Amino acid sequence: MKIKSVKNLLIGGPSTGKSTVIEALSDLGYFCFPEISREVTLEARQLGIEHLFLDDPLRFSEMLLKGRIKQFEEAETLDTRHVFMDRGIPDVTAYMDHFQEDYPKEFQKANKTHVYDNVFLFPIWNDIYTQDNERFEDLDLAESLQDSLVKTYRDLGYPLIEVPKTRIHVRMDFILNSIKTK
C-alpha cells in the first residue's frame, strides 16, 4: 500500500538557513525539493534579463508558482513518509503582496488547494545573513519580507513551527523531532 507523504515546508526570509538544512536532510536520505527561485533567476539571466523579479515580477512569480505546484504534485506521488520543501506556494503571493504587485486570482486559489502538513519558520538571523548575485535583498528588506511571509501563512491558517537559531544538526533534530508523531 502506498504511503501518503507528509509535506513539510521550510519557509523564512532570504538567507535564514533553509537551503542548508534541506541539503543536510537530503544527505540523511529524506526526499527534498530545493528552492527554485535561483533556477528561475539563472534561466532569465541566460535570456539576458538580469533581475527577472525586478523587471517583470508577474512573469517571475508565474514561473515560481508553476514550479512549486509541480513540486507539490510530485510530492503527492512519492512513496515516502516525509517530504521536505524549500519554500512553498504561498511564498509567491507573500512576495507579490509585499511589493504591492497585482496577480491573478489563480495564485490565491493555488494557496488554498495545495495544503502543506507542517510549516517550519526559519527566523531572520543576522549572524548568517549574506547577499550574493541571486539574492538582492538587504537585511532590512529580508526582515520585512519575513513579516509578509508570516502574515500570509497565518492568514491561510497555518500554525508556524519556529526553528531555533542554532547549528545545522540541532535545527535538523528539532524538525525531525517535531514530525516524529505525524
mmCIF file of C-alpha atoms in Angstrom:
data_model
loop_
_atom_site.group_PDB
_atom_site.id
_atom_site.type_symbol
_atom_site.label_atom_id
_atom_site.label_comp_id
_atom_site.label_asym_id
_atom_site.label_seq_id
_atom_site.Cartn_x
_atom_site.Cartn_y
_atom_site.Cartn_z
ATOM 1 C CA MET A 1 0.000 0.000 0.000
ATOM 2 C CA LYS A 2 1.297 3.442 -0.962
ATOM 3 C CA ILE A 3 2.220 5.799 1.854
ATOM 4 C CA LYS A 4 0.739 9.311 1.810
ATOM 5 C CA SER A 5 3.697 11.639 2.123
ATOM 6 C CA VAL A 6 3.658 14.266 4.841
ATOM 7 C CA LYS A 7 4.603 17.547 3.180
ATOM 8 C CA ASN A 8 6.950 19.517 5.427
ATOM 9 C CA LEU A 9 7.583 23.057 4.292
ATOM 10 C CA LEU A 10 10.532 25.243 5.263
ATOM 11 C CA ILE A 11 9.839 28.975 4.976
ATOM 12 C CA GLY A 12 11.570 32.158 6.021
ATOM 13 C CA GLY A 13 13.128 35.272 4.649
ATOM 14 C CA PRO A 14 16.233 35.223 2.483
ATOM 15 C CA SER A 15 19.396 33.722 3.997
ATOM 16 C CA THR A 16 17.828 32.122 7.071
ATOM 17 C CA GLY A 17 19.386 28.678 6.567
ATOM 18 C CA LYS A 18 16.529 26.841 4.831
ATOM 19 C CA SER A 19 18.543 25.548 1.885
ATOM 20 C CA THR A 20 21.405 24.418 4.113
ATOM 21 C CA VAL A 21 19.023 22.366 6.250
ATOM 22 C CA ILE A 22 17.294 20.978 3.133
ATOM 23 C CA GLU A 23 20.675 19.812 1.816
ATOM 24 C CA ALA A 24 21.505 18.186 5.157
ATOM 25 C CA LEU A 25 18.117 16.420 5.291
ATOM 26 C CA SER A 26 18.693 15.193 1.752
ATOM 27 C CA ASP A 27 22.098 13.856 2.813
ATOM 28 C CA LEU A 28 20.284 11.830 5.505
ATOM 29 C CA GLY A 29 18.145 10.226 2.801
ATOM 30 C CA TYR A 30 14.970 12.312 3.039
ATOM 31 C CA PHE A 31 13.288 13.327 -0.201
ATOM 32 C CA CYS A 32 13.733 17.088 -0.526
ATOM 33 C CA PHE A 33 12.696 19.670 -3.067
ATOM 34 C CA PRO A 34 15.134 22.591 -3.415
ATOM 35 C CA GLU A 35 14.242 26.252 -3.733
ATOM 36 C CA ILE A 36 13.596 27.019 -7.387
ATOM 37 C CA SER A 37 13.908 30.820 -7.462
ATOM 38 C CA ARG A 38 17.653 30.673 -8.154
ATOM 39 C CA GLU A 39 16.959 28.335 -11.072
ATOM 40 C CA VAL A 40 14.343 30.743 -12.459
ATOM 41 C CA THR A 41 16.707 33.709 -11.957
ATOM 42 C CA LEU A 42 19.620 31.966 -13.702
ATOM 43 C CA GLU A 43 17.360 30.883 -16.567
ATOM 44 C CA ALA A 44 16.262 34.503 -17.038
ATOM 45 C CA ARG A 45 19.887 35.711 -16.988
ATOM 46 C CA GLN A 46 20.681 33.311 -19.806
ATOM 47 C CA LEU A 47 17.934 35.106 -21.738
ATOM 48 C CA GLY A 48 19.536 38.480 -20.953
ATOM 49 C CA ILE A 49 17.233 39.503 -18.092
ATOM 50 C CA GLU A 50 19.417 40.439 -15.134
ATOM 51 C CA HIS A 51 16.753 40.591 -12.397
ATOM 52 C CA LEU A 52 13.530 39.000 -13.621
ATOM 53 C CA PHE A 53 11.707 39.626 -10.337
ATOM 54 C CA LEU A 54 12.529 43.335 -10.512
ATOM 55 C CA ASP A 55 11.956 43.659 -14.276
ATOM 56 C CA ASP A 56 8.817 41.520 -14.600
ATOM 57 C CA PRO A 57 7.586 40.415 -11.170
ATOM 58 C CA LEU A 58 4.428 38.787 -12.504
ATOM 59 C CA ARG A 59 6.302 36.639 -15.029
ATOM 60 C CA PHE A 60 8.840 35.644 -12.371
ATOM 61 C CA SER A 61 6.048 34.795 -9.932
ATOM 62 C CA GLU A 62 4.123 32.799 -12.522
ATOM 63 C CA MET A 63 7.247 30.734 -13.179
ATOM 64 C CA LEU A 64 7.784 30.188 -9.453
ATOM 65 C CA LEU A 65 4.157 29.257 -8.881
ATOM 66 C CA LYS A 66 4.219 26.759 -11.743
ATOM 67 C CA GLY A 67 7.417 25.185 -10.401
ATOM 68 C CA ARG A 68 6.177 24.992 -6.820
ATOM 69 C CA ILE A 69 2.848 23.463 -7.880
ATOM 70 C CA LYS A 70 4.821 20.890 -9.867
ATOM 71 C CA GLN A 71 6.898 20.084 -6.760
ATOM 72 C CA PHE A 72 3.757 19.799 -4.619
ATOM 73 C CA GLU A 73 2.080 17.487 -7.123
ATOM 74 C CA GLU A 74 5.218 15.348 -7.385
ATOM 75 C CA ALA A 75 5.313 15.099 -3.586
ATOM 76 C CA GLU A 76 1.776 13.675 -3.740
ATOM 77 C CA THR A 77 3.014 10.776 -5.900
ATOM 78 C CA LEU A 78 6.020 9.771 -3.796
ATOM 79 C CA ASP A 79 6.037 6.597 -1.751
ATOM 80 C CA THR A 80 7.910 8.034 1.214
ATOM 81 C CA ARG A 81 6.762 9.071 4.673
ATOM 82 C CA HIS A 82 8.148 12.627 4.758
ATOM 83 C CA VAL A 83 8.967 15.132 2.042
ATOM 84 C CA PHE A 84 10.703 18.441 2.724
ATOM 85 C CA MET A 85 10.260 21.519 0.552
ATOM 86 C CA ASP A 86 12.335 24.701 0.474
ATOM 87 C CA ARG A 87 9.670 27.422 0.188
ATOM 88 C CA GLY A 88 6.044 26.931 -0.760
ATOM 89 C CA ILE A 89 3.265 28.108 -2.992
ATOM 90 C CA PRO A 90 2.056 30.880 -0.602
ATOM 91 C CA ASP A 91 5.548 32.439 -0.676
ATOM 92 C CA VAL A 92 4.674 33.683 -4.160
ATOM 93 C CA THR A 93 1.671 35.720 -3.009
ATOM 94 C CA ALA A 94 3.518 36.869 0.123
ATOM 95 C CA TYR A 95 6.224 38.437 -2.038
ATOM 96 C CA MET A 96 3.733 39.904 -4.515
ATOM 97 C CA ASP A 97 1.685 41.394 -1.668
ATOM 98 C CA HIS A 98 4.824 42.753 -0.038
ATOM 99 C CA PHE A 99 5.823 44.583 -3.208
ATOM 100 C CA GLN A 100 2.192 45.594 -3.871
ATOM 101 C CA GLU A 101 2.089 43.808 -7.214
ATOM 102 C CA ASP A 102 -1.152 42.588 -8.778
ATOM 103 C CA TYR A 103 -1.587 38.921 -9.630
ATOM 104 C CA PRO A 104 -4.341 36.655 -10.970
ATOM 105 C CA LYS A 105 -6.901 35.008 -8.663
ATOM 106 C CA GLU A 106 -5.369 31.638 -9.547
ATOM 107 C CA PHE A 107 -2.466 32.461 -7.217
ATOM 108 C CA GLN A 108 -4.782 32.617 -4.178
ATOM 109 C CA LYS A 109 -6.649 29.550 -5.384
ATOM 110 C CA ALA A 110 -3.355 27.629 -5.531
ATOM 111 C CA ASN A 111 -2.662 28.636 -1.907
ATOM 112 C CA LYS A 112 -5.942 27.085 -0.814
ATOM 113 C CA THR A 113 -5.902 23.926 -2.938
ATOM 114 C CA HIS A 114 -2.307 22.873 -2.195
ATOM 115 C CA VAL A 115 -2.055 22.489 1.585
ATOM 116 C CA TYR A 116 1.123 21.584 3.452
ATOM 117 C CA ASP A 117 1.102 19.383 6.561
ATOM 118 C CA ASN A 118 3.776 21.214 8.581
ATOM 119 C CA VAL A 119 5.276 24.667 8.112
ATOM 120 C CA PHE A 120 8.638 25.355 9.740
ATOM 121 C CA LEU A 121 9.594 29.026 10.030
ATOM 122 C CA PHE A 122 13.275 29.923 9.901
ATOM 123 C CA PRO A 123 13.669 33.287 11.639
ATOM 124 C CA ILE A 124 15.861 36.091 10.371
ATOM 125 C CA TRP A 125 19.319 35.556 11.817
ATOM 126 C CA ASN A 126 21.763 38.438 11.395
ATOM 127 C CA ASP A 127 24.805 36.225 12.077
ATOM 128 C CA ILE A 128 24.252 34.059 8.996
ATOM 129 C CA TYR A 129 22.709 36.622 6.635
ATOM 130 C CA THR A 130 24.592 37.043 3.345
ATOM 131 C CA GLN A 131 23.881 38.594 -0.050
ATOM 132 C CA ASP A 132 25.053 37.192 -3.371
ATOM 133 C CA ASN A 133 24.419 37.501 -7.119
ATOM 134 C CA GLU A 134 20.947 35.940 -6.888
ATOM 135 C CA ARG A 135 19.935 37.425 -3.517
ATOM 136 C CA PHE A 136 19.307 41.147 -3.970
ATOM 137 C CA GLU A 137 17.627 41.745 -0.592
ATOM 138 C CA ASP A 138 19.477 43.616 2.151
ATOM 139 C CA LEU A 139 18.828 42.704 5.786
ATOM 140 C CA ASP A 140 16.068 45.317 6.280
ATOM 141 C CA LEU A 141 14.215 44.063 3.212
ATOM 142 C CA ALA A 142 14.719 40.443 4.324
ATOM 143 C CA GLU A 143 13.104 41.281 7.678
ATOM 144 C CA SER A 144 10.085 42.933 6.077
ATOM 145 C CA LEU A 145 9.723 40.013 3.648
ATOM 146 C CA GLN A 146 9.778 37.690 6.645
ATOM 147 C CA ASP A 147 6.883 39.648 8.144
ATOM 148 C CA SER A 148 4.942 39.260 4.879
ATOM 149 C CA LEU A 149 5.580 35.512 4.827
ATOM 150 C CA VAL A 150 4.408 35.105 8.414
ATOM 151 C CA LYS A 151 1.261 37.141 7.726
ATOM 152 C CA THR A 152 0.412 35.188 4.560
ATOM 153 C CA TYR A 153 0.830 31.762 6.149
ATOM 154 C CA ARG A 154 -1.047 32.750 9.308
ATOM 155 C CA ASP A 155 -3.872 34.251 7.230
ATOM 156 C CA LEU A 156 -4.110 30.878 5.471
ATOM 157 C CA GLY A 157 -4.491 29.178 8.856
ATOM 158 C CA TYR A 158 -1.087 27.541 9.137
ATOM 159 C CA PRO A 159 0.392 27.096 12.610
ATOM 160 C CA LEU A 160 4.047 28.054 12.205
ATOM 161 C CA ILE A 161 6.716 25.996 13.967
ATOM 162 C CA GLU A 162 9.682 28.284 14.634
ATOM 163 C CA VAL A 163 13.073 26.647 14.123
ATOM 164 C CA PRO A 164 15.689 27.734 16.679
ATOM 165 C CA LYS A 165 18.713 29.779 15.645
ATOM 166 C CA THR A 166 21.457 27.249 16.246
ATOM 167 C CA ARG A 167 23.783 24.789 14.489
ATOM 168 C CA ILE A 168 22.516 22.887 11.464
ATOM 169 C CA HIS A 169 22.344 19.473 13.138
ATOM 170 C CA VAL A 170 20.350 20.919 16.061
ATOM 171 C CA ARG A 171 17.938 22.567 13.637
ATOM 172 C CA MET A 172 17.528 19.257 11.796
ATOM 173 C CA ASP A 173 16.960 17.375 15.058
ATOM 174 C CA PHE A 174 14.333 19.937 16.055
ATOM 175 C CA ILE A 175 12.476 19.446 12.775
ATOM 176 C CA LEU A 176 12.745 15.658 12.833
ATOM 177 C CA ASN A 177 11.571 15.505 16.467
ATOM 178 C CA SER A 178 8.637 17.773 15.562
ATOM 179 C CA ILE A 179 7.417 15.374 12.882
ATOM 180 C CA LYS A 180 8.020 12.069 14.694
ATOM 181 C CA THR A 181 4.394 11.661 15.730
ATOM 182 C CA LYS A 182 2.991 12.563 12.315
#
